[in-house]
XYZ file of C-alpha atoms in Angstrom:
157
model
C 2.682 15.719 39.357
C 2.176 19.231 40.579
C 1.898 22.056 38.021
C 5.168 23.772 39.403
C 7.763 21.282 40.669
C 11.385 22.144 41.613
C 13.927 20.026 39.696
C 17.065 19.063 41.288
C 19.892 17.517 39.278
C 21.821 14.821 40.862
C 24.853 12.924 39.502
C 23.220 9.433 40.286
C 21.826 9.625 43.739
C 18.405 11.308 43.461
C 16.415 8.525 44.990
C 18.871 8.251 47.989
C 18.625 12.018 48.590
C 14.833 11.963 48.254
C 14.645 9.232 50.619
C 16.973 11.036 53.070
C 14.751 14.147 53.076
C 11.670 12.110 53.711
C 13.121 10.622 56.783
C 14.155 13.988 58.071
C 11.562 16.552 57.307
C 7.774 16.272 58.144
C 5.380 16.548 55.251
C 7.866 14.761 53.017
C 7.313 11.608 50.884
C 8.920 9.873 47.827
C 5.988 9.366 45.694
C 7.385 7.697 42.663
C 10.762 6.297 41.129
C 10.872 6.314 37.295
C 13.523 4.114 35.448
C 15.195 5.118 32.117
C 13.379 3.243 29.087
C 16.577 3.449 27.383
C 20.360 4.391 27.712
C 21.137 7.824 27.950
C 24.492 9.816 28.371
C 24.996 9.308 32.213
C 23.202 5.923 32.692
C 21.590 2.761 31.193
C 18.163 1.465 30.562
C 16.555 0.553 33.746
C 18.665 2.933 35.858
C 16.671 5.318 38.124
C 16.241 8.536 35.918
C 13.718 10.584 37.813
C 12.336 10.641 41.427
C 9.181 12.411 42.341
C 9.139 13.591 45.975
C 8.115 16.373 48.379
C 10.161 18.257 50.958
C 8.431 19.872 53.661
C 5.329 20.206 51.439
C 7.475 21.335 48.297
C 6.926 19.278 45.321
C 10.256 18.202 43.639
C 11.715 16.112 40.935
C 15.125 14.576 41.352
C 16.828 13.886 38.014
C 19.911 11.703 37.776
C 21.532 13.686 35.005
C 25.317 12.784 35.626
C 28.304 14.831 36.855
C 27.955 17.891 34.509
C 26.083 20.183 36.768
C 26.721 20.773 40.444
C 24.582 22.160 43.124
C 25.463 25.501 44.572
C 24.127 28.231 46.937
C 22.303 29.912 44.280
C 19.495 27.568 45.247
C 18.651 26.249 48.901
C 15.855 25.024 50.897
C 14.988 27.342 53.717
C 13.466 25.521 56.686
C 12.004 27.646 59.355
C 12.246 26.097 63.012
C 10.450 26.868 66.010
C 13.186 26.270 68.760
C 16.709 25.173 69.270
C 15.715 21.475 69.422
C 14.122 21.436 66.072
C 17.185 23.575 64.612
C 19.772 20.958 66.150
C 17.624 17.999 64.806
C 17.599 19.177 61.136
C 21.175 20.650 61.295
C 22.692 17.607 62.821
C 20.825 15.275 60.197
C 22.112 17.121 57.342
C 25.714 17.820 58.467
C 26.047 14.546 60.428
C 25.281 12.476 57.411
C 28.004 13.593 55.088
C 27.255 17.242 54.883
C 29.066 20.373 55.818
C 28.537 23.512 57.868
C 28.663 26.943 56.329
C 27.852 30.372 57.822
C 24.762 32.071 58.976
C 22.552 28.910 59.378
C 23.630 27.475 55.983
C 24.695 23.859 55.476
C 24.991 21.529 52.659
C 24.011 17.906 52.468
C 26.174 15.205 51.155
C 24.774 15.721 47.726
C 25.595 19.411 47.814
C 22.319 20.843 47.929
C 22.224 23.887 50.387
C 20.011 24.072 53.347
C 19.044 27.481 55.386
C 17.938 25.901 58.795
C 16.427 29.218 60.041
C 14.809 29.622 63.512
C 11.613 31.785 63.297
C 13.063 33.935 66.063
C 15.795 35.144 63.734
C 13.370 35.839 60.922
C 11.125 37.732 63.253
C 14.097 39.821 64.558
C 15.084 40.828 61.180
C 11.596 41.725 60.260
C 11.280 44.154 63.223
C 14.081 46.274 61.797
C 16.060 48.963 63.501
C 18.497 48.379 66.332
C 16.919 45.158 67.347
C 17.409 43.620 63.753
C 21.054 44.976 63.384
C 21.851 43.367 66.867
C 20.365 39.954 65.780
C 22.100 40.396 62.372
C 25.388 40.831 63.895
C 25.007 37.955 66.194
C 23.914 35.705 63.256
C 26.942 36.826 61.178
C 29.366 34.997 63.826
C 27.343 31.645 63.613
C 27.400 28.445 61.587
C 24.373 26.787 63.149
C 22.093 29.412 64.413
C 21.990 29.654 68.396
C 18.282 30.612 69.297
C 19.316 31.795 72.787
C 22.159 34.081 71.349
C 19.651 35.600 68.955
C 16.982 36.167 71.649
C 19.750 37.597 73.754
C 20.881 40.102 70.954
C 17.282 41.002 70.300
C 16.884 42.099 74.012
C 20.224 44.030 73.825
C-alpha cells in the first residue's frame, strides 16, 4: 500500500465501485480485496471489508463501513480530459450507469462519489485570466457536462 492513500467509505459496494472505476479510467486497477476476519457493525466475517485500488494513478482504499457516512461534494475526483470525445466517454460512463449530472462539469456516480470531468481547454482558459477567463467561466456556469467547442468559442470571444 502507498504511503498516502485516499480512503473512500462505502455502504457495502466498495469492490463493485473499484471494479467500475478500473473499467472506465486508464491507469486504474483493483489490486486487493480483503475480507473481514470477524463480525463488525456493518457486516459479518468473510464480507468484503476493504478494497485496494487505483483510479487514474491515484491509490485508494475502499472501506465497506455501512450507511453511517455518505459521500458529498466536499471530496471529488477531478479527471482532466483532452477533448470532447474523452469528456463524453467518462461523463456518459458515470452518469449512464446510475449516476447523476450536476453543474459545471460535476457529476456523481451511483455510489455518490463526486467527479469533475474537466477538459484541459477549460482549465487553460481559466489560468489565462482576464476577459478570456471570464468568458470561459461564464460559459461553463450554464453547463452540466462541459462542451469543449463552446468553451473554445467563449475563449475567442
